[in-house]
PDB file of C-alpha atoms in Angstrom:
ATOM      1  CA  UNK A 696      -0.006  -0.020   0.032  1.00 73.00           C
ATOM      2  CA  UNK A 697       1.392   3.503  -0.730  1.00 79.00           C
ATOM      3  CA  UNK A 698       2.773   5.032   2.386  1.00 81.00           C
ATOM      4  CA  UNK A 699       0.394   7.906   2.707  1.00 91.00           C
ATOM      5  CA  UNK A 700      -2.628   5.615   2.660  1.00 92.00           C
ATOM      6  CA  UNK A 701      -1.052   3.424   5.254  1.00 93.00           C
ATOM      7  CA  UNK A 702      -0.409   6.354   7.586  1.00 93.00           C
ATOM      8  CA  UNK A 703      -3.945   7.574   7.249  1.00 94.00           C
ATOM      9  CA  UNK A 704      -5.429   4.221   7.973  1.00 94.00           C
ATOM     10  CA  UNK A 705      -3.165   3.847  10.935  1.00 93.00           C
ATOM     11  CA  UNK A 706      -4.444   7.169  12.295  1.00 94.00           C
ATOM     12  CA  UNK A 707      -8.062   6.072  11.686  1.00 93.00           C
ATOM     13  CA  UNK A 708      -7.665   2.750  13.369  1.00 93.00           C
ATOM     14  CA  UNK A 709     -10.155   3.612  16.215  1.00 93.00           C
ATOM     15  CA  UNK A 710     -12.770   5.254  14.087  1.00 95.00           C
ATOM     16  CA  UNK A 711     -16.301   4.099  13.537  1.00 93.00           C
ATOM     17  CA  UNK A 712     -17.597   2.039  10.689  1.00 93.00           C
ATOM     18  CA  UNK A 713     -16.143   2.421   7.241  1.00 94.00           C
ATOM     19  CA  UNK A 714     -13.941   5.267   8.314  1.00 93.00           C
ATOM     20  CA  UNK A 715     -11.401   2.837   9.732  1.00 92.00           C
ATOM     21  CA  UNK A 716     -11.165   0.598   6.606  1.00 93.00           C
ATOM     22  CA  UNK A 717     -12.075   2.525   3.416  1.00 94.00           C
ATOM     23  CA  UNK A 718      -9.387   5.031   2.486  1.00 94.00           C
ATOM     24  CA  UNK A 719     -11.651   7.644   0.848  1.00 94.00           C
ATOM     25  CA  UNK A 720     -13.813   7.921   3.972  1.00 95.00           C
ATOM     26  CA  UNK A 721     -10.933   7.577   6.290  1.00 95.00           C
ATOM     27  CA  UNK A 722      -9.035  10.410   4.530  1.00 94.00           C
ATOM     28  CA  UNK A 723     -11.919  12.843   5.218  1.00 94.00           C
ATOM     29  CA  UNK A 724     -12.436  11.851   8.873  1.00 95.00           C
ATOM     30  CA  UNK A 725      -8.701  11.849   9.552  1.00 95.00           C
ATOM     31  CA  UNK A 726      -8.412  15.395   8.123  1.00 94.00           C
ATOM     32  CA  UNK A 727     -11.216  16.462  10.412  1.00 95.00           C
ATOM     33  CA  UNK A 728      -9.682  14.713  13.329  1.00 95.00           C
ATOM     34  CA  UNK A 729      -6.376  16.463  12.832  1.00 95.00           C
ATOM     35  CA  UNK A 730      -8.240  19.820  12.581  1.00 96.00           C
ATOM     36  CA  UNK A 731     -10.015  19.088  15.856  1.00 96.00           C
ATOM     37  CA  UNK A 732      -6.698  18.085  17.507  1.00 96.00           C
ATOM     38  CA  UNK A 733      -5.100  21.388  16.302  1.00 97.00           C
ATOM     39  CA  UNK A 734      -7.977  23.445  17.816  1.00 97.00           C
ATOM     40  CA  UNK A 735      -8.027  21.207  20.900  1.00 97.00           C
ATOM     41  CA  UNK A 736      -4.375  21.864  21.655  1.00 97.00           C
ATOM     42  CA  UNK A 737      -5.200  25.525  21.948  1.00 97.00           C
ATOM     43  CA  UNK A 738      -8.418  24.956  23.824  1.00 97.00           C
ATOM     44  CA  UNK A 739      -6.701  22.680  26.306  1.00 96.00           C
ATOM     45  CA  UNK A 740      -4.543  25.513  27.664  1.00 96.00           C
ATOM     46  CA  UNK A 741      -7.600  27.644  28.260  1.00 95.00           C
ATOM     47  CA  UNK A 742      -9.493  24.827  29.820  1.00 95.00           C
ATOM     48  CA  UNK A 743      -6.761  23.928  32.324  1.00 95.00           C
ATOM     49  CA  UNK A 744      -6.224  27.548  33.324  1.00 94.00           C
ATOM     50  CA  UNK A 745      -9.925  27.812  34.052  1.00 94.00           C
ATOM     51  CA  UNK A 746      -9.902  24.595  36.166  1.00 94.00           C
ATOM     52  CA  UNK A 747      -6.847  25.876  38.123  1.00 94.00           C
ATOM     53  CA  UNK A 748      -8.589  29.074  38.883  1.00 94.00           C
ATOM     54  CA  UNK A 749     -11.718  27.326  40.078  1.00 94.00           C
ATOM     55  CA  UNK A 750      -9.579  25.138  42.349  1.00 94.00           C
ATOM     56  CA  UNK A 751      -7.639  28.096  43.762  1.00 94.00           C
ATOM     57  CA  UNK A 752     -10.907  29.995  44.323  1.00 94.00           C
ATOM     58  CA  UNK A 753     -12.356  26.981  46.236  1.00 93.00           C
ATOM     59  CA  UNK A 754      -9.162  26.724  48.291  1.00 92.00           C
ATOM     60  CA  UNK A 755      -8.941  30.400  49.202  1.00 92.00           C
ATOM     61  CA  UNK A 756     -12.659  30.651  50.042  1.00 92.00           C
ATOM     62  CA  UNK A 757     -12.134  27.896  52.645  1.00 90.00           C
ATOM     63  CA  UNK A 758      -9.980  30.528  54.362  1.00 91.00           C
ATOM     64  CA  UNK A 759     -12.295  33.462  53.803  1.00 90.00           C
ATOM     65  CA  UNK A 760     -10.550  35.046  50.866  1.00 91.00           C
ATOM     66  CA  UNK A 761     -11.754  35.393  47.313  1.00 92.00           C
ATOM     67  CA  UNK A 762      -9.689  34.431  44.252  1.00 93.00           C
ATOM     68  CA  UNK A 763      -9.439  38.073  43.031  1.00 94.00           C
ATOM     69  CA  UNK A 764      -8.175  39.367  46.428  1.00 92.00           C
ATOM     70  CA  UNK A 765      -5.724  36.450  46.649  1.00 93.00           C
ATOM     71  CA  UNK A 766      -4.248  37.043  43.173  1.00 93.00           C
ATOM     72  CA  UNK A 767      -3.951  40.830  43.634  1.00 92.00           C
ATOM     73  CA  UNK A 768      -2.356  40.229  46.948  1.00 91.00           C
ATOM     74  CA  UNK A 769       0.191  37.825  45.443  1.00 91.00           C
ATOM     75  CA  UNK A 770       0.976  40.269  42.660  1.00 90.00           C
ATOM     76  CA  UNK A 771       1.514  42.971  45.204  1.00 89.00           C
ATOM     77  CA  UNK A 772       4.069  40.906  46.987  1.00 88.00           C
ATOM     78  CA  UNK A 773       5.758  39.796  43.785  1.00 88.00           C
ATOM     79  CA  UNK A 774       4.981  36.146  44.395  1.00 86.00           C
ATOM     80  CA  UNK A 775       5.437  34.667  40.936  1.00 87.00           C
ATOM     81  CA  UNK A 776       3.800  31.270  41.460  1.00 86.00           C
ATOM     82  CA  UNK A 777       1.546  30.492  38.592  1.00 87.00           C
ATOM     83  CA  UNK A 778      -1.934  29.100  38.816  1.00 87.00           C
ATOM     84  CA  UNK A 779      -0.975  25.533  37.994  1.00 88.00           C
ATOM     85  CA  UNK A 780       1.354  25.432  40.983  1.00 89.00           C
ATOM     86  CA  UNK A 781      -1.141  27.201  43.235  1.00 89.00           C
ATOM     87  CA  UNK A 782      -3.838  24.770  42.472  1.00 91.00           C
ATOM     88  CA  UNK A 783      -1.497  21.854  43.157  1.00 91.00           C
ATOM     89  CA  UNK A 784      -0.711  23.374  46.433  1.00 91.00           C
ATOM     90  CA  UNK A 785      -4.384  23.889  47.233  1.00 90.00           C
ATOM     91  CA  UNK A 786      -5.093  20.249  46.514  1.00 91.00           C
ATOM     92  CA  UNK A 787      -2.030  18.518  47.912  1.00 92.00           C
ATOM     93  CA  UNK A 788      -0.258  20.915  50.287  1.00 91.00           C
ATOM     94  CA  UNK A 789      -3.065  22.497  52.260  1.00 91.00           C
ATOM     95  CA  UNK A 790      -0.794  23.913  55.003  1.00 93.00           C
ATOM     96  CA  UNK A 791       1.546  25.647  52.444  1.00 92.00           C
ATOM     97  CA  UNK A 792      -1.419  27.078  50.728  1.00 93.00           C
ATOM     98  CA  UNK A 793      -2.860  28.264  53.955  1.00 92.00           C
ATOM     99  CA  UNK A 794       0.418  29.975  54.700  1.00 92.00           C
ATOM    100  CA  UNK A 795       0.134  31.825  51.375  1.00 91.00           C
ATOM    101  CA  UNK A 796      -3.416  32.896  52.070  1.00 92.00           C
ATOM    102  CA  UNK A 797      -2.482  34.071  55.511  1.00 91.00           C
ATOM    103  CA  UNK A 798       0.375  36.053  54.135  1.00 90.00           C
ATOM    104  CA  UNK A 799      -1.968  37.694  51.582  1.00 91.00           C
ATOM    105  CA  UNK A 800      -4.448  38.492  54.371  1.00 90.00           C
ATOM    106  CA  UNK A 801      -1.787  39.992  56.519  1.00 90.00           C
ATOM    107  CA  UNK A 802      -0.311  42.151  53.814  1.00 87.00           C
ATOM    108  CA  UNK A 803      -3.662  43.456  52.567  1.00 85.00           C
ATOM    109  CA  UNK A 804      -4.896  43.941  56.053  1.00 80.00           C
ATOM    110  CA  UNK A 805      -1.894  46.027  57.225  1.00 72.00           C
ATOM    111  CA  UNK A 806      -1.781  48.130  54.029  1.00 69.00           C
ATOM    112  CA  UNK A 807      -5.475  48.919  54.277  1.00 67.00           C
ATOM    113  CA  UNK A 808      -4.984  50.017  57.828  1.00 53.00           C
ATOM    114  CA  UNK A 809      -7.579  49.858  60.696  1.00 52.00           C
ATOM    115  CA  UNK A 810     -11.238  50.606  59.709  1.00 45.00           C
TER     116      UNK A 810
ATOM    117  CA  UNK B1439     -17.913  20.148  43.892  1.00 78.00           C
ATOM    118  CA  UNK B1440     -16.865  23.733  43.224  1.00 83.00           C
ATOM    119  CA  UNK B1441     -16.348  24.468  46.882  1.00 86.00           C
ATOM    120  CA  UNK B1442     -13.523  22.039  47.172  1.00 88.00           C
ATOM    121  CA  UNK B1443      -9.981  22.502  45.803  1.00 90.00           C
ATOM    122  CA  UNK B1444     -10.062  19.049  44.346  1.00 90.00           C
ATOM    123  CA  UNK B1445     -12.680  20.244  41.819  1.00 91.00           C
ATOM    124  CA  UNK B1446     -12.832  18.132  38.703  1.00 91.00           C
ATOM    125  CA  UNK B1447     -15.427  19.208  36.049  1.00 90.00           C
ATOM    126  CA  UNK B1448     -15.900  15.736  34.941  1.00 89.00           C
ATOM    127  CA  UNK B1449     -16.613  14.120  38.312  1.00 88.00           C
ATOM    128  CA  UNK B1450     -19.434  15.068  40.655  1.00 87.00           C
ATOM    129  CA  UNK B1451     -17.733  15.218  43.979  1.00 88.00           C
ATOM    130  CA  UNK B1452     -20.006  17.753  45.571  1.00 87.00           C
ATOM    131  CA  UNK B1453     -21.893  17.441  48.747  1.00 88.00           C
ATOM    132  CA  UNK B1454     -24.952  15.303  49.056  1.00 89.00           C
ATOM    133  CA  UNK B1455     -28.062  17.300  49.653  1.00 90.00           C
ATOM    134  CA  UNK B1456     -30.744  15.808  51.987  1.00 91.00           C
ATOM    135  CA  UNK B1457     -34.298  17.274  51.737  1.00 90.00           C
ATOM    136  CA  UNK B1458     -36.673  16.429  54.528  1.00 89.00           C
ATOM    137  CA  UNK B1459     -40.458  16.919  54.864  1.00 88.00           C
ATOM    138  CA  UNK B1460     -40.883  16.871  51.121  1.00 88.00           C
ATOM    139  CA  UNK B1461     -44.466  15.748  51.566  1.00 88.00           C
ATOM    140  CA  UNK B1462     -45.255  19.032  53.195  1.00 87.00           C
ATOM    141  CA  UNK B1463     -44.469  21.043  50.069  1.00 85.00           C
ATOM    142  CA  UNK B1464     -46.795  23.960  49.289  1.00 84.00           C
ATOM    143  CA  UNK B1465     -48.070  24.902  45.912  1.00 84.00           C
ATOM    144  CA  UNK B1466     -49.642  28.364  45.311  1.00 78.00           C
ATOM    145  CA  UNK B1467     -52.783  29.138  43.477  1.00 77.00           C
ATOM    146  CA  UNK B1468     -54.808  26.186  42.112  1.00 83.00           C
ATOM    147  CA  UNK B1469     -51.703  24.178  41.121  1.00 86.00           C
ATOM    148  CA  UNK B1470     -52.760  21.116  43.082  1.00 88.00           C
ATOM    149  CA  UNK B1471     -55.577  20.701  40.579  1.00 88.00           C
ATOM    150  CA  UNK B1472     -54.195  22.430  37.476  1.00 89.00           C
ATOM    151  CA  UNK B1473     -50.418  21.630  37.343  1.00 91.00           C
ATOM    152  CA  UNK B1474     -49.842  18.573  35.158  1.00 92.00           C
ATOM    153  CA  UNK B1475     -46.876  16.222  35.136  1.00 92.00           C
ATOM    154  CA  UNK B1476     -46.658  14.734  31.725  1.00 92.00           C
ATOM    155  CA  UNK B1477     -44.661  11.948  30.191  1.00 92.00           C
ATOM    156  CA  UNK B1478     -44.638  10.041  26.966  1.00 93.00           C
ATOM    157  CA  UNK B1479     -44.616   6.284  26.925  1.00 93.00           C
ATOM    158  CA  UNK B1480     -42.948   6.106  23.440  1.00 92.00           C
ATOM    159  CA  UNK B1481     -45.910   4.612  21.746  1.00 93.00           C
ATOM    160  CA  UNK B1482     -48.151   6.678  19.418  1.00 93.00           C
ATOM    161  CA  UNK B1483     -50.813   8.569  21.341  1.00 92.00           C
ATOM    162  CA  UNK B1484     -48.981   7.759  24.544  1.00 91.00           C
ATOM    163  CA  UNK B1485     -48.915  11.217  26.158  1.00 91.00           C
ATOM    164  CA  UNK B1486     -49.921  10.558  29.733  1.00 91.00           C
ATOM    165  CA  UNK B1487     -50.504  13.270  32.345  1.00 90.00           C
ATOM    166  CA  UNK B1488     -51.279  13.435  36.077  1.00 88.00           C
ATOM    167  CA  UNK B1489     -52.274  16.394  38.188  1.00 87.00           C
ATOM    168  CA  UNK B1490     -49.992  17.505  40.986  1.00 84.00           C
ATOM    169  CA  UNK B1491     -52.355  16.037  43.554  1.00 86.00           C
ATOM    170  CA  UNK B1492     -52.256  12.579  41.950  1.00 87.00           C
ATOM    171  CA  UNK B1493     -48.503  12.715  41.582  1.00 88.00           C
ATOM    172  CA  UNK B1494     -48.231  13.668  45.305  1.00 89.00           C
ATOM    173  CA  UNK B1495     -50.415  10.625  46.256  1.00 88.00           C
ATOM    174  CA  UNK B1496     -48.357   8.370  44.049  1.00 90.00           C
ATOM    175  CA  UNK B1497     -44.883   9.672  45.206  1.00 90.00           C
ATOM    176  CA  UNK B1498     -44.681  12.928  47.264  1.00 89.00           C
ATOM    177  CA  UNK B1499     -40.916  13.265  46.677  1.00 91.00           C
ATOM    178  CA  UNK B1500     -41.390  13.358  42.863  1.00 91.00           C
ATOM    179  CA  UNK B1501     -42.687  16.980  43.090  1.00 91.00           C
ATOM    180  CA  UNK B1502     -39.339  18.287  44.357  1.00 92.00           C
ATOM    181  CA  UNK B1503     -37.223  15.942  42.351  1.00 93.00           C
ATOM    182  CA  UNK B1504     -38.967  17.008  39.128  1.00 93.00           C
ATOM    183  CA  UNK B1505     -38.499  20.648  39.966  1.00 94.00           C
ATOM    184  CA  UNK B1506     -34.748  20.302  40.642  1.00 94.00           C
ATOM    185  CA  UNK B1507     -34.278  18.107  37.616  1.00 95.00           C
ATOM    186  CA  UNK B1508     -35.685  20.934  35.485  1.00 95.00           C
ATOM    187  CA  UNK B1509     -33.317  23.462  37.055  1.00 94.00           C
ATOM    188  CA  UNK B1510     -30.170  21.465  36.468  1.00 94.00           C
ATOM    189  CA  UNK B1511     -28.196  21.993  33.152  1.00 93.00           C
ATOM    190  CA  UNK B1512     -29.248  19.397  30.583  1.00 95.00           C
ATOM    191  CA  UNK B1513     -25.859  17.762  30.213  1.00 92.00           C
ATOM    192  CA  UNK B1514     -24.113  14.523  31.023  1.00 92.00           C
ATOM    193  CA  UNK B1515     -23.725  15.507  34.686  1.00 92.00           C
ATOM    194  CA  UNK B1516     -27.430  16.066  35.291  1.00 93.00           C
ATOM    195  CA  UNK B1517     -28.099  12.389  36.236  1.00 93.00           C
ATOM    196  CA  UNK B1518     -25.123  12.171  38.508  1.00 92.00           C
ATOM    197  CA  UNK B1519     -26.042  15.405  40.202  1.00 93.00           C
ATOM    198  CA  UNK B1520     -29.670  14.375  40.656  1.00 93.00           C
ATOM    199  CA  UNK B1521     -28.460  11.199  42.373  1.00 92.00           C
ATOM    200  CA  UNK B1522     -26.717  13.366  44.958  1.00 92.00           C
ATOM    201  CA  UNK B1523     -30.137  14.755  45.973  1.00 92.00           C
ATOM    202  CA  UNK B1524     -31.739  12.559  48.595  1.00 93.00           C
ATOM    203  CA  UNK B1525     -35.389  13.475  49.259  1.00 93.00           C
ATOM    204  CA  UNK B1526     -37.492  12.159  52.115  1.00 92.00           C
ATOM    205  CA  UNK B1527     -41.207  12.772  52.621  1.00 91.00           C
ATOM    206  CA  UNK B1528     -41.019  13.136  56.421  1.00 88.00           C
ATOM    207  CA  UNK B1529     -38.375  13.944  58.849  1.00 87.00           C
ATOM    208  CA  UNK B1530     -36.970  10.379  59.150  1.00 87.00           C
ATOM    209  CA  UNK B1531     -33.851   9.780  57.134  1.00 88.00           C
ATOM    210  CA  UNK B1532     -31.179   7.115  57.227  1.00 90.00           C
ATOM    211  CA  UNK B1533     -28.326   9.680  57.494  1.00 87.00           C
ATOM    212  CA  UNK B1534     -28.505  10.048  61.310  1.00 85.00           C
ATOM    213  CA  UNK B1535     -24.805   9.491  61.964  1.00 85.00           C
ATOM    214  CA  UNK B1536     -23.496  11.837  59.314  1.00 87.00           C
ATOM    215  CA  UNK B1537     -22.407  15.394  59.891  1.00 86.00           C
ATOM    216  CA  UNK B1538     -25.341  17.082  58.361  1.00 86.00           C
ATOM    217  CA  UNK B1539     -25.153  20.877  58.158  1.00 86.00           C
ATOM    218  CA  UNK B1540     -28.601  22.614  57.871  1.00 84.00           C
ATOM    219  CA  UNK B1541     -28.887  24.850  54.791  1.00 83.00           C
ATOM    220  CA  UNK B1542     -30.068  28.346  55.711  1.00 78.00           C
ATOM    221  CA  UNK B1543     -31.030  30.388  52.590  1.00 74.00           C
ATOM    222  CA  UNK B1544     -30.363  34.088  52.612  1.00 72.00           C
ATOM    223  CA  UNK B1545     -33.259  36.183  53.797  1.00 70.00           C
ATOM    224  CA  UNK B1546     -35.059  37.649  50.795  1.00 68.00           C
ATOM    225  CA  UNK B1547     -37.543  40.478  50.482  1.00 66.00           C
ATOM    226  CA  UNK B1548     -40.803  39.027  49.170  1.00 64.00           C
ATOM    227  CA  UNK B1549     -43.519  41.212  47.725  1.00 60.00           C
ATOM    228  CA  UNK B1550     -47.027  40.088  48.530  1.00 54.00           C
ATOM    229  CA  UNK B1551     -48.853  40.393  45.204  1.00 56.00           C
ATOM    230  CA  UNK B1552     -52.236  39.876  46.768  1.00 54.00           C
ATOM    231  CA  UNK B1553     -53.338  37.212  44.292  1.00 50.00           C
ATOM    232  CA  UNK B1554     -54.902  33.818  44.971  1.00 50.00           C
ATOM    233  CA  UNK B1555     -53.707  32.755  48.384  1.00 51.00           C
ATOM    234  CA  UNK B1556     -54.600  34.528  51.583  1.00 49.00           C
ATOM    235  CA  UNK B1557     -52.465  35.518  54.498  1.00 48.00           C
ATOM    236  CA  UNK B1558     -52.378  33.161  57.520  1.00 50.00           C
ATOM    237  CA  UNK B1559     -55.420  33.441  59.738  1.00 48.00           C
ATOM    238  CA  UNK B1560     -53.851  35.006  62.724  1.00 48.00           C
ATOM    239  CA  UNK B1561     -52.907  38.069  60.586  1.00 48.00           C
ATOM    240  CA  UNK B1562     -56.216  38.580  58.962  1.00 44.00           C
ATOM    241  CA  UNK B1563     -58.137  41.255  60.868  1.00 44.00           C
ATOM    242  CA  UNK B1564     -61.774  41.028  61.979  1.00 40.00           C
ATOM    243  CA  UNK B1565     -64.454  40.861  59.359  1.00 42.00           C
ATOM    244  CA  UNK B1566     -64.862  44.592  58.794  1.00 45.00           C
ATOM    245  CA  UNK B1567     -61.983  46.688  59.871  1.00 44.00           C
ATOM    246  CA  UNK B1568     -62.480  50.279  61.095  1.00 46.00           C
ATOM    247  CA  UNK B1569     -60.888  52.720  58.651  1.00 48.00           C
ATOM    248  CA  UNK B1570     -58.830  54.265  61.481  1.00 47.00           C
ATOM    249  CA  UNK B1571     -56.800  51.046  61.687  1.00 48.00           C
ATOM    250  CA  UNK B1572     -56.665  50.356  57.980  1.00 49.00           C
ATOM    251  CA  UNK B1573     -55.752  53.781  56.854  1.00 47.00           C
ATOM    252  CA  UNK B1574     -52.973  54.516  59.280  1.00 45.00           C
ATOM    253  CA  UNK B1575     -49.793  54.570  57.215  1.00 47.00           C
ATOM    254  CA  UNK B1576     -48.184  51.279  57.723  1.00 45.00           C
ATOM    255  CA  UNK B1577     -44.691  52.075  58.898  1.00 42.00           C
ATOM    256  CA  UNK B1578     -41.936  49.534  58.646  1.00 42.00           C
ATOM    257  CA  UNK B1579     -42.459  48.341  62.254  1.00 39.00           C
ATOM    258  CA  UNK B1580     -46.093  47.407  61.944  1.00 43.00           C
ATOM    259  CA  UNK B1581     -45.892  46.022  58.483  1.00 42.00           C
ATOM    260  CA  UNK B1582     -42.768  43.975  58.809  1.00 42.00           C
ATOM    261  CA  UNK B1583     -43.736  42.574  62.168  1.00 40.00           C
ATOM    262  CA  UNK B1584     -47.154  41.668  61.096  1.00 48.00           C
ATOM    263  CA  UNK B1585     -46.321  40.023  57.800  1.00 52.00           C
ATOM    264  CA  UNK B1586     -42.704  39.127  58.403  1.00 57.00           C
ATOM    265  CA  UNK B1587     -41.434  40.958  55.374  1.00 65.00           C
ATOM    266  CA  UNK B1588     -40.900  44.536  54.027  1.00 69.00           C
ATOM    267  CA  UNK B1589     -43.112  45.334  51.070  1.00 71.00           C
ATOM    268  CA  UNK B1590     -40.955  46.507  48.210  1.00 73.00           C
ATOM    269  CA  UNK B1591     -43.605  49.032  47.086  1.00 75.00           C
ATOM    270  CA  UNK B1592     -45.339  50.340  50.190  1.00 76.00           C
ATOM    271  CA  UNK B1593     -47.968  52.531  48.451  1.00 76.00           C
ATOM    272  CA  UNK B1594     -49.069  49.821  46.097  1.00 74.00           C
ATOM    273  CA  UNK B1595     -49.059  47.266  48.893  1.00 72.00           C
ATOM    274  CA  UNK B1596     -51.313  49.456  51.048  1.00 75.00           C
ATOM    275  CA  UNK B1597     -53.714  50.015  48.107  1.00 73.00           C
ATOM    276  CA  UNK B1598     -53.862  46.320  47.656  1.00 70.00           C
ATOM    277  CA  UNK B1599     -54.556  45.717  51.264  1.00 70.00           C
ATOM    278  CA  UNK B1600     -57.451  48.183  51.136  1.00 69.00           C
ATOM    279  CA  UNK B1601     -59.021  46.948  47.931  1.00 65.00           C
ATOM    280  CA  UNK B1602     -58.356  43.206  47.454  1.00 61.00           C
ATOM    281  CA  UNK B1603     -61.021  41.146  49.013  1.00 55.00           C
ATOM    282  CA  UNK B1604     -58.814  38.116  49.912  1.00 54.00           C
ATOM    283  CA  UNK B1605     -56.631  40.005  52.221  1.00 53.00           C
ATOM    284  CA  UNK B1606     -59.270  41.595  54.432  1.00 50.00           C
ATOM    285  CA  UNK B1607     -60.220  38.442  56.330  1.00 49.00           C
ATOM    286  CA  UNK B1608     -63.107  37.544  54.070  1.00 46.00           C
ATOM    287  CA  UNK B1609     -64.984  40.837  53.889  1.00 46.00           C
ATOM    288  CA  UNK B1610     -65.444  40.195  50.126  1.00 45.00           C
ATOM    289  CA  UNK B1611     -65.995  43.847  49.234  1.00 44.00           C
ATOM    290  CA  UNK B1612     -63.532  46.627  48.856  1.00 44.00           C
ATOM    291  CA  UNK B1613     -63.297  49.276  51.507  1.00 45.00           C
ATOM    292  CA  UNK B1614     -63.614  52.033  49.014  1.00 49.00           C
ATOM    293  CA  UNK B1615     -67.195  51.223  48.379  1.00 46.00           C
ATOM    294  CA  UNK B1616     -68.827  51.411  51.836  1.00 50.00           C
ATOM    295  CA  UNK B1617     -69.071  55.087  52.426  1.00 52.00           C
ATOM    296  CA  UNK B1618     -72.712  54.811  53.271  1.00 54.00           C
ATOM    297  CA  UNK B1619     -72.057  52.481  56.165  1.00 55.00           C
ATOM    298  CA  UNK B1620     -69.556  54.697  57.887  1.00 57.00           C
ATOM    299  CA  UNK B1621     -70.371  56.727  60.980  1.00 63.00           C
ATOM    300  CA  UNK B1622     -69.765  60.421  61.019  1.00 67.00           C
ATOM    301  CA  UNK B1623     -66.412  60.374  62.807  1.00 65.00           C
ATOM    302  CA  UNK B1624     -65.162  57.498  60.605  1.00 66.00           C
ATOM    303  CA  UNK B1625     -66.180  59.509  57.567  1.00 67.00           C
ATOM    304  CA  UNK B1626     -64.197  62.486  58.807  1.00 70.00           C
ATOM    305  CA  UNK B1627     -61.149  60.208  59.504  1.00 70.00           C
ATOM    306  CA  UNK B1628     -61.496  58.714  55.939  1.00 67.00           C
ATOM    307  CA  UNK B1629     -61.517  62.210  54.456  1.00 71.00           C
ATOM    308  CA  UNK B1630     -58.587  63.365  56.572  1.00 71.00           C
ATOM    309  CA  UNK B1631     -56.556  60.302  55.592  1.00 69.00           C
ATOM    310  CA  UNK B1632     -57.565  60.680  51.956  1.00 66.00           C
ATOM    311  CA  UNK B1633     -56.134  64.222  51.982  1.00 63.00           C
ATOM    312  CA  UNK B1634     -52.898  62.868  53.360  1.00 61.00           C
ATOM    313  CA  UNK B1635     -52.589  60.921  50.131  1.00 53.00           C
ATOM    314  CA  UNK B1636     -52.555  57.361  51.385  1.00 47.00           C
TER     315      UNK B1636
END
């Protein structure tokens, strides 16, 4: 079999129906699948950032701070941890995360001043 | 599961919600007789329906379950989320040993639209209320304490109290139409209050 046809049918090996065996149909479905993969690689980055943010929000609200206050506080202190790491801390290192939240509360509280 | 840092959009790891006393649910207006629960059996001409009363007699928890099901987003998680809702008709539930936290909704201002259902009996005044009591401007103290809420539109609310028959303890006729029955001093009080712009 010519090599391009072989490659396409290998890519289409898990497809449904004739798309896994018949080259003309497989070629169409594989093209579409590659397009979806291209778009998906860009969407994946957005999706995960959104999930990290939701996890950080949940973690900070357990300590009485909202996500926005937390992030502005971190920026003010030049803490350059990214959201991926922060969400991992929130899930797996609760005491370290709590230390970060307390630091933010302390810095924001003192800069705002009493009342 | 969005209140937990281990949130995963694909899994439903949220808390379980236990609803008690579902058999004591209250429907407004005539919904017990007019609200229909419909389903289709899949066969031609198979649209079946039941009124809310019949549904309650068959399964009282279905009223709440159906309502919540309609409010959930219609996606793949809907079924899993609905399974997290445990509804019990009376106060008995098998989750005695679990750390259940009672859910207190935020207090909301409700406007009494004066339609259909009447106020509880202990708030309804005597059959015919002297105008001196009806026409005193209802300050926040009296109104809120008597009804348990602040009317969002006090002028409109007072107008409705005066004119709608259901809210006057069964008088059945509006106050505005009984001038001939008033005594002289009550007529004077009515005129005075009318000039105040009640």
